[in-house]
Amino acid sequence: MLIETLVADAFGTNCYVLSAGPGSECVVVDPGIGIAPRLDDLLSERGLKPVAVVLTHGHLDHTFSVAPVCGASDIPAYIHTDDRHLLADPAQGFSANMMSLVGTGLEWTEPDDVQALADGGVVELAGMRFTVDHAPGHTAGSAMFHTADAEGRYTLTGDVLFRGAIGRTDLPGGSDAAMQDTLRDKVLPLDDATIVLPGHGPSTTIAVERVRNPYLKRAAQH
C-alpha cells in the first residue's frame, strides 16, 4: 500500500492518500483547509485516480475541501452517520472562537454524494478494504478506519488518538466519558503492531501508545 501524507497549513491536519501504488485508483482521507492544490499536484505526479473521500469526522479542518475534491472527480464522500449533519452545517461542530479562526465569510457546499456509514460497516475502495469503527468522544460521529496489506495493519484514527495525546472533547458533540469508553473499548484492544495514522502529527503504533500515551494508560485502569 502506498500512503502519501499532505499536511494542511491550517491546524496541521493530515490528509492521506492511500493506493496500491502509482498509476492506480486511490482514496483521499480528510482533505482539509487549502489542501486541494497540493492534492491535485500529488495525484497528477503519481498518476492516481480518486474513487472516494473518507472522512474520520465532520470538523471543518478535516472536511473543508471535501466538496471540491469530490466534485472534481465525481466521487462520493463517506462519513459516519452521527456526523453526517456536519457536512450540511459545519458550524454545528465548532465553537464560535474556532469558527472565527476559520473565517466568517465561509461559503460552504456539501458534496453531492454523501454515503453515511454505520459501526462495523465495510467499504471496499480502490482495491482496499476499510472497516468502520465508531469511536465517539471527539465528536459524536468520529470513526476510525481499519485497513491492512501484506506489510501490516493500519488505523486511520482521525482526532481520536495522536502520538502521545488524544483529541479534545470540549467542542460541540464531544464527550470525555465517550472518549474514555472509546479508548478502553476500541483503541486498547487493537494489535500492538497496528500503525496509527492520526489526524494531526506524526504516525505511531499502538504498542508505543500503550506504553507512552498517558490517556491510554489512564483508560487501561478503568
Tab-separated table of C-alpha atoms in Angstrom:
chain	number	residue	atom	x	y	z
A	1	MET	CA	0.000	0.000	0.000
A	2	LEU	CA	1.233	3.463	-0.898
A	3	ILE	CA	0.432	6.049	1.783
A	4	GLU	CA	1.057	9.708	0.996
A	5	THR	CA	0.579	12.435	3.607
A	6	LEU	CA	-0.156	16.091	2.971
A	7	VAL	CA	-0.277	18.446	5.964
A	8	ALA	CA	-2.666	21.398	5.724
A	9	ASP	CA	-1.271	24.782	6.678
A	10	ALA	CA	-4.342	25.443	8.845
A	11	PHE	CA	-4.468	23.365	12.053
A	12	GLY	CA	-1.807	20.975	10.691
A	13	THR	CA	-4.453	18.481	9.606
A	14	ASN	CA	-3.152	15.338	7.899
A	15	CYS	CA	-4.669	14.492	4.546
A	16	TYR	CA	-3.843	10.941	3.473
A	17	VAL	CA	-3.875	9.428	0.004
A	18	LEU	CA	-3.990	5.628	0.046
A	19	SER	CA	-3.468	3.482	-3.031
A	20	ALA	CA	-1.993	0.227	-4.275
A	21	GLY	CA	0.770	2.235	-5.936
A	22	PRO	CA	1.479	4.825	-8.646
A	23	GLY	CA	-0.922	4.787	-11.568
A	24	SER	CA	-3.771	3.202	-9.626
A	25	GLU	CA	-7.051	4.220	-8.028
A	26	CYS	CA	-6.820	5.890	-4.621
A	27	VAL	CA	-8.781	7.037	-1.589
A	28	VAL	CA	-8.414	10.540	-0.149
A	29	VAL	CA	-8.829	10.869	3.615
A	30	ASP	CA	-9.683	14.156	5.375
A	31	PRO	CA	-8.943	16.864	2.769
A	32	GLY	CA	-8.537	19.929	4.976
A	33	ILE	CA	-8.224	23.667	4.562
A	34	GLY	CA	-6.252	24.759	1.489
A	35	ILE	CA	-5.139	21.226	0.641
A	36	ALA	CA	-6.743	20.938	-2.824
A	37	PRO	CA	-3.935	22.456	-4.974
A	38	ARG	CA	-1.223	20.259	-3.429
A	39	LEU	CA	-3.518	17.255	-3.608
A	40	ASP	CA	-4.067	17.886	-7.327
A	41	ASP	CA	-0.300	18.061	-7.840
A	42	LEU	CA	0.256	14.811	-5.949
A	43	LEU	CA	-2.450	12.967	-7.852
A	44	SER	CA	-1.000	14.163	-11.137
A	45	GLU	CA	2.577	13.265	-10.210
A	46	ARG	CA	1.624	9.765	-9.076
A	47	GLY	CA	-0.964	9.162	-11.778
A	48	LEU	CA	-3.606	8.427	-9.156
A	49	LYS	CA	-7.371	8.414	-9.713
A	50	PRO	CA	-9.520	9.146	-6.652
A	51	VAL	CA	-12.578	6.951	-6.204
A	52	ALA	CA	-13.777	8.264	-2.830
A	53	VAL	CA	-13.140	10.669	0.023
A	54	VAL	CA	-13.243	9.137	3.504
A	55	LEU	CA	-13.838	11.437	6.484
A	56	THR	CA	-12.867	10.447	10.010
A	57	HIS	CA	-15.266	13.044	11.416
A	58	GLY	CA	-17.113	16.203	10.472
A	59	HIS	CA	-14.895	19.000	11.776
A	60	LEU	CA	-14.146	21.673	9.212
A	61	ASP	CA	-10.374	21.324	9.434
A	62	HIS	CA	-10.845	17.769	8.087
A	63	THR	CA	-13.689	18.403	5.628
A	64	PHE	CA	-13.056	21.881	4.215
A	65	SER	CA	-12.006	20.675	0.748
A	66	VAL	CA	-14.339	17.679	0.507
A	67	ALA	CA	-16.791	19.269	-1.961
A	68	PRO	CA	-14.179	20.431	-4.498
A	69	VAL	CA	-12.242	17.160	-4.257
A	70	CYS	CA	-15.399	15.083	-4.712
A	71	GLY	CA	-16.705	17.377	-7.431
A	72	ALA	CA	-13.503	17.311	-9.455
A	73	SER	CA	-13.660	13.522	-9.825
A	74	ASP	CA	-17.411	12.979	-9.384
A	75	ILE	CA	-16.869	10.710	-6.385
A	76	PRO	CA	-18.721	10.130	-3.089
A	77	ALA	CA	-17.747	11.140	0.418
A	78	TYR	CA	-18.046	8.658	3.290
A	79	ILE	CA	-18.700	9.711	6.890
A	80	HIS	CA	-20.246	8.105	9.965
A	81	THR	CA	-23.966	8.734	10.176
A	82	ASP	CA	-23.699	10.610	13.518
A	83	ASP	CA	-21.532	13.324	11.902
A	84	ARG	CA	-23.482	13.472	8.647
A	85	HIS	CA	-25.197	16.698	9.737
A	86	LEU	CA	-21.843	18.469	9.945
A	87	LEU	CA	-21.480	18.236	6.181
A	88	ALA	CA	-24.717	20.202	5.888
A	89	ASP	CA	-23.757	22.763	8.548
A	90	PRO	CA	-20.126	22.550	9.727
A	91	ALA	CA	-20.622	25.414	12.191
A	92	GLN	CA	-22.504	22.970	14.439
A	93	GLY	CA	-19.224	21.212	15.199
A	94	PHE	CA	-17.113	24.218	16.160
A	95	SER	CA	-17.311	26.803	18.891
A	96	ALA	CA	-17.687	30.460	17.893
A	97	ASN	CA	-13.994	31.014	18.641
A	98	MET	CA	-12.976	28.146	16.388
A	99	MET	CA	-15.194	29.372	13.564
A	100	SER	CA	-13.579	32.801	13.833
A	101	LEU	CA	-10.208	31.183	13.184
A	102	VAL	CA	-11.569	29.616	10.000
A	103	GLY	CA	-13.208	32.830	8.862
A	104	THR	CA	-16.683	34.310	8.944
A	105	GLY	CA	-17.018	34.593	5.172
A	106	LEU	CA	-17.022	30.867	4.601
A	107	GLU	CA	-19.016	29.694	1.609
A	108	TRP	CA	-19.791	26.065	2.288
A	109	THR	CA	-21.100	23.475	-0.135
A	110	GLU	CA	-21.623	19.879	0.848
A	111	PRO	CA	-20.728	17.084	-1.593
A	112	ASP	CA	-23.416	15.891	-4.000
A	113	ASP	CA	-22.998	12.256	-2.959
A	114	VAL	CA	-22.575	11.502	0.745
A	115	GLN	CA	-22.589	7.919	1.986
A	116	ALA	CA	-23.367	7.606	5.707
A	117	LEU	CA	-21.560	4.730	7.410
A	118	ALA	CA	-22.529	2.662	10.438
A	119	ASP	CA	-20.358	1.000	13.064
A	120	GLY	CA	-18.871	-2.222	11.780
A	121	GLY	CA	-19.577	-1.387	8.159
A	122	VAL	CA	-17.097	-2.413	5.500
A	123	VAL	CA	-16.367	-0.479	2.324
A	124	GLU	CA	-14.136	-1.694	-0.474
A	125	LEU	CA	-12.488	1.173	-2.318
A	126	ALA	CA	-9.582	1.239	-4.787
A	127	GLY	CA	-8.819	-2.397	-4.071
A	128	MET	CA	-8.610	-1.759	-0.334
A	129	ARG	CA	-10.980	-2.868	2.404
A	130	PHE	CA	-11.883	-0.411	5.182
A	131	THR	CA	-13.720	-1.408	8.348
A	132	VAL	CA	-15.632	1.346	10.125
A	133	ASP	CA	-15.152	1.565	13.891
A	134	HIS	CA	-17.421	4.141	15.545
A	135	ALA	CA	-15.248	5.964	18.077
A	136	PRO	CA	-17.167	8.863	19.662
A	137	GLY	CA	-15.666	11.342	22.087
A	138	HIS	CA	-14.051	13.991	19.928
A	139	THR	CA	-17.320	14.218	18.001
A	140	ALA	CA	-20.440	12.100	18.201
A	141	GLY	CA	-19.680	10.537	14.827
A	142	SER	CA	-15.921	10.168	14.987
A	143	ALA	CA	-14.817	6.931	13.378
A	144	MET	CA	-11.608	5.011	12.937
A	145	PHE	CA	-10.979	3.149	9.704
A	146	HIS	CA	-9.006	-0.098	9.774
A	147	THR	CA	-7.254	-1.472	6.710
A	148	ALA	CA	-4.367	-3.802	6.007
A	149	ASP	CA	-1.982	-5.075	3.361
A	150	ALA	CA	0.792	-7.644	3.209
A	151	GLU	CA	3.072	-5.283	5.123
A	152	GLY	CA	0.852	-4.640	8.119
A	153	ARG	CA	-2.279	-3.195	9.683
A	154	TYR	CA	-3.207	0.463	9.614
A	155	THR	CA	-5.774	2.505	11.519
A	156	LEU	CA	-6.830	5.989	10.491
A	157	THR	CA	-7.689	7.439	13.885
A	158	GLY	CA	-8.686	10.985	12.943
A	159	ASP	CA	-8.769	13.021	16.153
A	160	VAL	CA	-9.359	10.049	18.429
A	161	LEU	CA	-5.698	9.207	19.005
A	162	PHE	CA	-2.452	11.084	18.343
A	163	ARG	CA	1.136	10.319	19.232
A	164	GLY	CA	1.179	10.945	22.980
A	165	ALA	CA	-2.236	12.592	23.067
A	166	ILE	CA	-5.921	12.379	22.152
A	167	GLY	CA	-8.412	14.735	20.552
A	168	ARG	CA	-10.153	17.400	22.604
A	169	THR	CA	-13.607	16.653	23.922
A	170	ASP	CA	-14.860	20.144	24.764
A	171	LEU	CA	-16.288	21.106	21.358
A	172	PRO	CA	-19.977	20.618	20.428
A	173	GLY	CA	-20.710	16.898	20.198
A	174	GLY	CA	-17.644	15.990	22.229
A	175	SER	CA	-17.755	13.906	25.399
A	176	ASP	CA	-14.971	12.962	27.772
A	177	ALA	CA	-16.951	9.963	29.014
A	178	ALA	CA	-17.489	8.720	25.467
A	179	MET	CA	-13.801	9.246	24.695
A	180	GLN	CA	-12.814	7.140	27.710
A	181	ASP	CA	-15.108	4.361	26.522
A	182	THR	CA	-13.628	4.608	23.016
A	183	LEU	CA	-10.059	4.420	24.284
A	184	ARG	CA	-10.858	1.439	26.517
A	185	ASP	CA	-13.144	-0.498	24.200
A	186	LYS	CA	-11.941	0.433	20.708
A	187	VAL	CA	-8.292	1.533	20.882
A	188	LEU	CA	-6.720	-0.606	23.610
A	189	PRO	CA	-7.862	-3.927	22.046
A	190	LEU	CA	-6.031	-3.139	18.784
A	191	ASP	CA	-2.979	-5.211	17.943
A	192	ASP	CA	0.325	-3.716	19.131
A	193	ALA	CA	1.717	-3.761	15.599
A	194	THR	CA	-1.100	-1.579	14.261
A	195	ILE	CA	0.268	1.552	12.585
A	196	VAL	CA	-1.676	4.630	13.673
A	197	LEU	CA	-2.303	7.297	11.032
A	198	PRO	CA	-3.639	10.211	13.101
A	199	GLY	CA	-5.486	13.346	12.077
A	200	HIS	CA	-2.657	15.555	13.323
A	201	GLY	CA	1.020	14.931	13.968
A	202	PRO	CA	3.309	12.002	13.140
A	203	SER	CA	2.339	8.365	12.806
A	204	THR	CA	2.879	5.946	15.661
A	205	THR	CA	1.940	2.405	16.708
A	206	ILE	CA	-0.452	1.008	19.257
A	207	ALA	CA	2.493	-0.614	21.059
A	208	VAL	CA	4.171	2.758	21.554
A	209	GLU	CA	0.967	4.486	22.627
A	210	ARG	CA	0.071	1.729	25.056
A	211	VAL	CA	3.301	2.473	26.938
A	212	ARG	CA	3.755	6.215	26.441
A	213	ASN	CA	0.332	7.782	25.950
A	214	PRO	CA	-0.951	8.945	29.359
A	215	TYR	CA	-4.567	8.935	28.169
A	216	LEU	CA	-4.397	5.326	27.053
A	217	LYS	CA	-2.662	4.372	30.280
A	218	ARG	CA	-5.467	6.014	32.240
A	219	ALA	CA	-8.126	4.266	30.141
A	220	ALA	CA	-6.467	0.912	30.806
A	221	GLN	CA	-7.043	1.403	34.547
A	222	HIS	CA	-10.817	1.770	34.201
